[in-house]
PDB file of C-alpha atoms in Angstrom:
ATOM      1  CA  UNK I   1      -6.152  -5.958 -37.242  1.00 45.00           C
ATOM      2  CA  UNK I   2      -9.758  -4.867 -37.818  1.00 48.00           C
ATOM      3  CA  UNK I   3     -11.866  -5.962 -40.763  1.00 50.00           C
ATOM      4  CA  UNK I   4     -11.291  -2.629 -42.483  1.00 49.00           C
ATOM      5  CA  UNK I   5      -7.493  -3.046 -42.143  1.00 54.00           C
ATOM      6  CA  UNK I   6      -7.385  -6.486 -43.797  1.00 55.00           C
ATOM      7  CA  UNK I   7      -5.714  -6.629 -47.235  1.00 57.00           C
ATOM      8  CA  UNK I   8      -8.045  -7.198 -50.213  1.00 60.00           C
ATOM      9  CA  UNK I   9      -8.599 -10.805 -51.268  1.00 60.00           C
ATOM     10  CA  UNK I  10      -8.072 -12.249 -54.741  1.00 74.00           C
ATOM     11  CA  UNK I  11     -11.293 -12.813 -56.682  1.00 80.00           C
ATOM     12  CA  UNK I  12     -11.327 -16.591 -56.109  1.00 83.00           C
ATOM     13  CA  UNK I  13     -10.539 -16.217 -52.412  1.00 83.00           C
ATOM     14  CA  UNK I  14     -13.256 -13.563 -52.079  1.00 87.00           C
ATOM     15  CA  UNK I  15     -15.808 -15.883 -53.725  1.00 92.00           C
ATOM     16  CA  UNK I  16     -14.867 -18.718 -51.392  1.00 93.00           C
ATOM     17  CA  UNK I  17     -15.186 -16.438 -48.388  1.00 94.00           C
ATOM     18  CA  UNK I  18     -18.614 -15.248 -49.518  1.00 95.00           C
ATOM     19  CA  UNK I  19     -19.775 -18.849 -50.031  1.00 96.00           C
ATOM     20  CA  UNK I  20     -18.535 -19.845 -46.583  1.00 97.00           C
ATOM     21  CA  UNK I  21     -20.257 -16.912 -44.891  1.00 97.00           C
ATOM     22  CA  UNK I  22     -23.497 -17.589 -46.797  1.00 96.00           C
ATOM     23  CA  UNK I  23     -23.421 -21.275 -45.847  1.00 97.00           C
ATOM     24  CA  UNK I  24     -22.680 -20.456 -42.214  1.00 97.00           C
ATOM     25  CA  UNK I  25     -25.508 -17.912 -42.179  1.00 96.00           C
ATOM     26  CA  UNK I  26     -27.980 -20.546 -43.378  1.00 95.00           C
ATOM     27  CA  UNK I  27     -26.756 -23.257 -41.011  1.00 96.00           C
ATOM     28  CA  UNK I  28     -26.599 -20.971 -37.977  1.00 95.00           C
ATOM     29  CA  UNK I  29     -30.255 -20.094 -38.577  1.00 91.00           C
ATOM     30  CA  UNK I  30     -31.154 -23.766 -38.984  1.00 91.00           C
ATOM     31  CA  UNK I  31     -29.089 -25.375 -36.224  1.00 92.00           C
ATOM     32  CA  UNK I  32     -27.297 -22.694 -34.186  1.00 91.00           C
ATOM     33  CA  UNK I  33     -23.750 -21.377 -34.307  1.00 91.00           C
ATOM     34  CA  UNK I  34     -22.294 -24.607 -32.912  1.00 93.00           C
ATOM     35  CA  UNK I  35     -22.854 -26.479 -36.187  1.00 95.00           C
ATOM     36  CA  UNK I  36     -19.701 -28.459 -37.183  1.00 96.00           C
ATOM     37  CA  UNK I  37     -17.245 -26.580 -39.382  1.00 96.00           C
ATOM     38  CA  UNK I  38     -17.152 -29.592 -41.717  1.00 96.00           C
ATOM     39  CA  UNK I  39     -20.879 -29.202 -42.339  1.00 97.00           C
ATOM     40  CA  UNK I  40     -20.362 -25.541 -43.185  1.00 97.00           C
ATOM     41  CA  UNK I  41     -17.633 -26.485 -45.670  1.00 97.00           C
ATOM     42  CA  UNK I  42     -19.946 -29.047 -47.307  1.00 97.00           C
ATOM     43  CA  UNK I  43     -22.781 -26.522 -47.587  1.00 97.00           C
ATOM     44  CA  UNK I  44     -20.375 -23.963 -49.081  1.00 96.00           C
ATOM     45  CA  UNK I  45     -18.943 -26.580 -51.445  1.00 95.00           C
ATOM     46  CA  UNK I  46     -15.366 -25.835 -50.409  1.00 95.00           C
ATOM     47  CA  UNK I  47     -12.712 -27.989 -48.800  1.00 95.00           C
ATOM     48  CA  UNK I  48     -12.301 -27.967 -45.034  1.00 95.00           C
ATOM     49  CA  UNK I  49      -8.765 -26.670 -45.558  1.00 95.00           C
ATOM     50  CA  UNK I  50     -10.111 -23.709 -47.526  1.00 95.00           C
ATOM     51  CA  UNK I  51     -12.553 -22.917 -44.727  1.00 96.00           C
ATOM     52  CA  UNK I  52      -9.827 -22.951 -42.083  1.00 95.00           C
ATOM     53  CA  UNK I  53      -7.508 -20.814 -44.216  1.00 94.00           C
ATOM     54  CA  UNK I  54     -10.203 -18.159 -44.363  1.00 94.00           C
ATOM     55  CA  UNK I  55     -11.383 -18.648 -40.761  1.00 96.00           C
ATOM     56  CA  UNK I  56      -8.798 -20.381 -38.540  1.00 95.00           C
ATOM     57  CA  UNK I  57     -11.071 -19.993 -35.478  1.00 93.00           C
ATOM     58  CA  UNK I  58     -14.823 -20.498 -35.207  1.00 93.00           C
ATOM     59  CA  UNK I  59     -15.230 -17.096 -33.526  1.00 91.00           C
ATOM     60  CA  UNK I  60     -13.786 -15.418 -36.626  1.00 93.00           C
ATOM     61  CA  UNK I  61     -16.470 -17.035 -38.778  1.00 95.00           C
ATOM     62  CA  UNK I  62     -19.233 -16.168 -36.293  1.00 94.00           C
ATOM     63  CA  UNK I  63     -18.084 -12.536 -36.296  1.00 93.00           C
ATOM     64  CA  UNK I  64     -18.029 -12.506 -40.095  1.00 94.00           C
ATOM     65  CA  UNK I  65     -21.616 -13.786 -40.141  1.00 95.00           C
ATOM     66  CA  UNK I  66     -22.589 -11.187 -37.529  1.00 94.00           C
ATOM     67  CA  UNK I  67     -21.073  -8.405 -39.651  1.00 93.00           C
ATOM     68  CA  UNK I  68     -22.905  -9.730 -42.711  1.00 95.00           C
ATOM     69  CA  UNK I  69     -26.150  -9.824 -40.674  1.00 93.00           C
ATOM     70  CA  UNK I  70     -25.870  -6.171 -39.639  1.00 93.00           C
ATOM     71  CA  UNK I  71     -24.966  -5.139 -43.184  1.00 94.00           C
ATOM     72  CA  UNK I  72     -28.053  -6.980 -44.453  1.00 94.00           C
ATOM     73  CA  UNK I  73     -30.228  -5.101 -41.953  1.00 93.00           C
ATOM     74  CA  UNK I  74     -28.767  -1.817 -43.181  1.00 95.00           C
ATOM     75  CA  UNK I  75     -29.424  -2.801 -46.803  1.00 96.00           C
ATOM     76  CA  UNK I  76     -33.026  -3.719 -46.001  1.00 95.00           C
ATOM     77  CA  UNK I  77     -33.481  -0.400 -44.214  1.00 96.00           C
ATOM     78  CA  UNK I  78     -32.088   1.610 -47.143  1.00 97.00           C
ATOM     79  CA  UNK I  79     -34.305  -0.275 -49.594  1.00 97.00           C
ATOM     80  CA  UNK I  80     -37.432   0.308 -47.509  1.00 97.00           C
ATOM     81  CA  UNK I  81     -36.678   4.017 -47.143  1.00 97.00           C
ATOM     82  CA  UNK I  82     -36.072   4.375 -50.895  1.00 97.00           C
ATOM     83  CA  UNK I  83     -38.968   2.270 -52.149  1.00 98.00           C
ATOM     84  CA  UNK I  84     -41.869   2.969 -49.789  1.00 98.00           C
ATOM     85  CA  UNK I  85     -43.964   6.133 -50.214  1.00 97.00           C
ATOM     86  CA  UNK I  86     -43.533   7.299 -46.606  1.00 97.00           C
ATOM     87  CA  UNK I  87     -41.550   6.571 -43.454  1.00 97.00           C
ATOM     88  CA  UNK I  88     -44.366   4.761 -41.626  1.00 97.00           C
ATOM     89  CA  UNK I  89     -44.838   2.267 -44.457  1.00 97.00           C
ATOM     90  CA  UNK I  90     -41.076   1.800 -44.580  1.00 97.00           C
ATOM     91  CA  UNK I  91     -41.023   1.041 -40.846  1.00 95.00           C
ATOM     92  CA  UNK I  92     -43.908  -1.419 -41.102  1.00 94.00           C
ATOM     93  CA  UNK I  93     -42.130  -3.193 -43.951  1.00 95.00           C
ATOM     94  CA  UNK I  94     -38.906  -3.340 -41.937  1.00 92.00           C
ATOM     95  CA  UNK I  95     -40.514  -4.663 -38.772  1.00 89.00           C
ATOM     96  CA  UNK I  96     -42.214  -7.432 -40.735  1.00 88.00           C
ATOM     97  CA  UNK I  97     -38.993  -8.265 -42.578  1.00 89.00           C
ATOM     98  CA  UNK I  98     -36.853  -8.314 -39.449  1.00 84.00           C
ATOM     99  CA  UNK I  99     -39.332 -10.632 -37.742  1.00 78.00           C
ATOM    100  CA  UNK I 100     -39.194 -13.277 -40.479  1.00 82.00           C
ATOM    101  CA  UNK I 101     -38.242 -16.672 -39.009  1.00 78.00           C
ATOM    102  CA  UNK I 102     -34.846 -17.019 -40.703  1.00 83.00           C
ATOM    103  CA  UNK I 103     -33.612 -13.595 -39.632  1.00 85.00           C
ATOM    104  CA  UNK I 104     -34.986 -14.108 -36.149  1.00 81.00           C
ATOM    105  CA  UNK I 105     -33.315 -17.515 -35.819  1.00 85.00           C
ATOM    106  CA  UNK I 106     -30.008 -16.115 -37.064  1.00 89.00           C
ATOM    107  CA  UNK I 107     -30.180 -13.210 -34.631  1.00 86.00           C
ATOM    108  CA  UNK I 108     -30.868 -15.595 -31.736  1.00 84.00           C
ATOM    109  CA  UNK I 109     -27.982 -17.878 -32.754  1.00 89.00           C
ATOM    110  CA  UNK I 110     -25.543 -14.980 -32.945  1.00 88.00           C
ATOM    111  CA  UNK I 111     -26.598 -13.617 -29.560  1.00 84.00           C
ATOM    112  CA  UNK I 112     -25.960 -17.019 -27.967  1.00 85.00           C
ATOM    113  CA  UNK I 113     -22.589 -17.474 -29.682  1.00 87.00           C
ATOM    114  CA  UNK I 114     -21.325 -13.904 -29.143  1.00 81.00           C
ATOM    115  CA  UNK I 115     -23.516 -12.362 -26.429  1.00 78.00           C
ATOM    116  CA  UNK I 116     -21.527  -9.108 -26.121  1.00 76.00           C
ATOM    117  CA  UNK I 117     -19.975  -8.848 -29.575  1.00 71.00           C
ATOM    118  CA  UNK I 118     -22.512  -6.437 -31.082  1.00 73.00           C
ATOM    119  CA  UNK I 119     -21.524  -3.811 -28.528  1.00 72.00           C
ATOM    120  CA  UNK I 120     -17.984  -4.847 -27.478  1.00 77.00           C
ATOM    121  CA  UNK I 121     -16.444  -5.508 -30.909  1.00 84.00           C
ATOM    122  CA  UNK I 122     -15.477  -2.141 -32.497  1.00 87.00           C
ATOM    123  CA  UNK I 123     -16.393  -3.099 -36.076  1.00 87.00           C
ATOM    124  CA  UNK I 124     -19.687  -4.720 -35.122  1.00 88.00           C
ATOM    125  CA  UNK I 125     -20.559  -1.877 -32.766  1.00 87.00           C
ATOM    126  CA  UNK I 126     -19.939   0.738 -35.460  1.00 90.00           C
ATOM    127  CA  UNK I 127     -22.037  -1.185 -37.998  1.00 91.00           C
ATOM    128  CA  UNK I 128     -24.835  -1.641 -35.452  1.00 90.00           C
ATOM    129  CA  UNK I 129     -24.878   2.045 -34.541  1.00 91.00           C
ATOM    130  CA  UNK I 130     -24.986   2.986 -38.234  1.00 93.00           C
ATOM    131  CA  UNK I 131     -28.034   0.752 -38.704  1.00 94.00           C
ATOM    132  CA  UNK I 132     -29.712   2.165 -35.575  1.00 93.00           C
ATOM    133  CA  UNK I 133     -29.179   5.673 -36.973  1.00 94.00           C
ATOM    134  CA  UNK I 134     -30.957   4.641 -40.192  1.00 96.00           C
ATOM    135  CA  UNK I 135     -33.955   3.349 -38.251  1.00 95.00           C
ATOM    136  CA  UNK I 136     -33.901   6.435 -36.030  1.00 96.00           C
ATOM    137  CA  UNK I 137     -34.242   8.682 -39.074  1.00 97.00           C
ATOM    138  CA  UNK I 138     -37.326   6.756 -40.208  1.00 97.00           C
ATOM    139  CA  UNK I 139     -38.853   6.852 -36.718  1.00 96.00           C
ATOM    140  CA  UNK I 140     -38.519  10.638 -36.494  1.00 97.00           C
ATOM    141  CA  UNK I 141     -39.880  11.088 -40.029  1.00 98.00           C
ATOM    142  CA  UNK I 142     -42.908   8.879 -39.292  1.00 97.00           C
ATOM    143  CA  UNK I 143     -43.597  10.848 -36.112  1.00 97.00           C
ATOM    144  CA  UNK I 144     -43.265  14.153 -37.950  1.00 97.00           C
ATOM    145  CA  UNK I 145     -45.854  12.856 -40.448  1.00 97.00           C
ATOM    146  CA  UNK I 146     -48.205  12.038 -37.563  1.00 96.00           C
ATOM    147  CA  UNK I 147     -48.271   8.319 -38.448  1.00 96.00           C
ATOM    148  CA  UNK I 148     -46.225   6.901 -35.538  1.00 96.00           C
ATOM    149  CA  UNK I 149     -47.223   7.625 -31.950  1.00 94.00           C
ATOM    150  CA  UNK I 150     -44.927  10.266 -30.432  1.00 93.00           C
ATOM    151  CA  UNK I 151     -44.269   8.448 -27.143  1.00 93.00           C
ATOM    152  CA  UNK I 152     -42.297   5.631 -28.833  1.00 93.00           C
ATOM    153  CA  UNK I 153     -38.540   5.789 -29.318  1.00 94.00           C
ATOM    154  CA  UNK I 154     -36.278   4.029 -31.787  1.00 94.00           C
ATOM    155  CA  UNK I 155     -34.933   1.900 -28.967  1.00 92.00           C
ATOM    156  CA  UNK I 156     -38.481   0.820 -28.117  1.00 91.00           C
ATOM    157  CA  UNK I 157     -38.990  -0.323 -31.693  1.00 89.00           C
ATOM    158  CA  UNK I 158     -35.726  -2.274 -31.891  1.00 87.00           C
ATOM    159  CA  UNK I 159     -36.263  -3.934 -28.515  1.00 85.00           C
ATOM    160  CA  UNK I 160     -39.825  -4.854 -29.506  1.00 82.00           C
ATOM    161  CA  UNK I 161     -38.503  -6.580 -32.631  1.00 79.00           C
ATOM    162  CA  UNK I 162     -36.066  -8.548 -30.469  1.00 77.00           C
ATOM    163  CA  UNK I 163     -38.861  -9.629 -28.138  1.00 75.00           C
ATOM    164  CA  UNK I 164     -41.152 -10.614 -30.979  1.00 70.00           C
ATOM    165  CA  UNK I 165     -38.515 -12.771 -32.665  1.00 65.00           C
ATOM    166  CA  UNK I 166     -37.634 -14.734 -29.503  1.00 61.00           C
ATOM    167  CA  UNK I 167     -39.263 -18.141 -29.790  1.00 55.00           C
ATOM    168  CA  UNK I 168     -40.057 -19.340 -26.298  1.00 53.00           C
ATOM    169  CA  UNK I 169     -38.892 -22.967 -25.956  1.00 54.00           C
ATOM    170  CA  UNK I 170     -41.823 -23.985 -23.746  1.00 55.00           C
ATOM    171  CA  UNK I 171     -44.382 -23.147 -26.441  1.00 55.00           C
ATOM    172  CA  UNK I 172     -45.717 -25.953 -28.670  1.00 60.00           C
ATOM    173  CA  UNK I 173     -43.993 -25.917 -32.054  1.00 57.00           C
ATOM    174  CA  UNK I 174     -47.078 -24.793 -33.981  1.00 61.00           C
ATOM    175  CA  UNK I 175     -47.565 -21.833 -31.636  1.00 58.00           C
ATOM    176  CA  UNK I 176     -43.889 -20.896 -31.682  1.00 56.00           C
ATOM    177  CA  UNK I 177     -44.108 -20.591 -35.456  1.00 60.00           C
ATOM    178  CA  UNK I 178     -47.415 -18.731 -35.721  1.00 62.00           C
ATOM    179  CA  UNK I 179     -47.520 -16.369 -32.743  1.00 65.00           C
ATOM    180  CA  UNK I 180     -44.668 -13.990 -33.697  1.00 68.00           C
ATOM    181  CA  UNK I 181     -46.442 -12.928 -36.913  1.00 72.00           C
ATOM    182  CA  UNK I 182     -49.767 -12.577 -35.070  1.00 77.00           C
ATOM    183  CA  UNK I 183     -48.323 -10.447 -32.286  1.00 76.00           C
ATOM    184  CA  UNK I 184     -46.281  -8.482 -34.779  1.00 80.00           C
ATOM    185  CA  UNK I 185     -49.450  -7.139 -36.408  1.00 84.00           C
ATOM    186  CA  UNK I 186     -50.902  -6.289 -32.993  1.00 83.00           C
ATOM    187  CA  UNK I 187     -47.710  -4.419 -32.175  1.00 85.00           C
ATOM    188  CA  UNK I 188     -47.744  -2.468 -35.432  1.00 88.00           C
ATOM    189  CA  UNK I 189     -51.333  -1.384 -34.771  1.00 90.00           C
ATOM    190  CA  UNK I 190     -50.304  -0.313 -31.263  1.00 89.00           C
ATOM    191  CA  UNK I 191     -47.456   1.775 -32.659  1.00 90.00           C
ATOM    192  CA  UNK I 192     -49.693   3.744 -35.013  1.00 92.00           C
ATOM    193  CA  UNK I 193     -50.918   7.227 -34.165  1.00 92.00           C
ATOM    194  CA  UNK I 194     -53.227   8.340 -32.714  1.00 88.00           C
ATOM    195  CA  UNK I 195     -52.748   6.188 -29.618  1.00 81.00           C
ATOM    196  CA  UNK I 196     -55.595   5.064 -27.376  1.00 75.00           C
ATOM    197  CA  UNK I 197     -53.688   5.651 -24.133  1.00 82.00           C
ATOM    198  CA  UNK I 198     -50.298   7.083 -23.132  1.00 85.00           C
ATOM    199  CA  UNK I 199     -47.447   4.688 -22.440  1.00 85.00           C
ATOM    200  CA  UNK I 200     -45.902   4.518 -18.961  1.00 88.00           C
ATOM    201  CA  UNK I 201     -42.273   5.517 -18.551  1.00 89.00           C
ATOM    202  CA  UNK I 202     -40.199   7.362 -21.133  1.00 90.00           C
ATOM    203  CA  UNK I 203     -39.318   6.422 -24.723  1.00 90.00           C
ATOM    204  CA  UNK I 204     -36.118   4.450 -25.299  1.00 91.00           C
ATOM    205  CA  UNK I 205     -34.197   6.522 -27.830  1.00 92.00           C
ATOM    206  CA  UNK I 206     -31.521   5.507 -30.310  1.00 90.00           C
ATOM    207  CA  UNK I 207     -28.996   7.393 -28.171  1.00 87.00           C
ATOM    208  CA  UNK I 208     -29.859   5.130 -25.215  1.00 87.00           C
ATOM    209  CA  UNK I 209     -28.801   2.085 -27.214  1.00 82.00           C
ATOM    210  CA  UNK I 210     -25.688   3.916 -28.392  1.00 65.00           C
ATOM    211  CA  UNK I 211     -24.723   4.909 -24.849  1.00 54.00           C
ATOM    212  CA  UNK I 212     -24.946   1.277 -23.776  1.00 48.00           C
ATOM    213  CA  UNK I 213     -22.638   0.291 -26.639  1.00 45.00           C
ATOM    214  CA  UNK I 214     -20.056   2.935 -25.771  1.00 44.00           C
ATOM    215  CA  UNK I 215     -20.074   1.991 -22.097  1.00 39.00           C
ATOM    216  CA  UNK I 216     -19.397  -1.670 -22.793  1.00 34.00           C
ATOM    217  CA  UNK I 217     -16.751  -0.838 -25.378  1.00 35.00           C
ATOM    218  CA  UNK I 218     -14.900   1.449 -22.938  1.00 36.00           C
ATOM    219  CA  UNK I 219     -15.056  -1.238 -20.288  1.00 36.00           C
ATOM    220  CA  UNK I 220     -13.488  -3.762 -22.658  1.00 35.00           C
ATOM    221  CA  UNK I 221     -10.470  -1.577 -23.431  1.00 32.00           C
TER     222      UNK I 221
END
């Protein structure tokens, strides 16, 4: 049964589920996805039995947090597109938001816990591709406005965000916290048009990321 096929929950059960997912989201970002289930129940202020009724297996909870994470990215993208005066400012806002430490830590924790889920799980893959399509629309609009360099693809942008939010373990703590924001601003300046020099290779498009998702999904069936 997929998430979309699940029967609707009663109001109290839905609230408990939302509290559990919110608590897990916070704790995964703080301590990784291996945090004890009992600690998640305490943070959510629900009984351990309630947690296990909603999520009998840890993987089910991790997938619920992953779905919530992608939905949050989509919400942030919609808000930026609606509220900023142009696509380039919306993209700059998004890149900065996605690179915030809590979102970056949550993304890293989910990738460790479910390394292939974002492309192998049908629900997660569909949600991810929907979000990529939102970003792709902004990228093309910013390029049409002449604000974003034309030799950058949506895939380039998304992969850059992933690289910028990876905290290298060998770095001193104070550098690991400060460098992502510093390099983020350098990256944003490098993305702006006009560019000083052409990039080697070819742009990574949104369709390249989608093709990778479809290939893994077909292989899993």
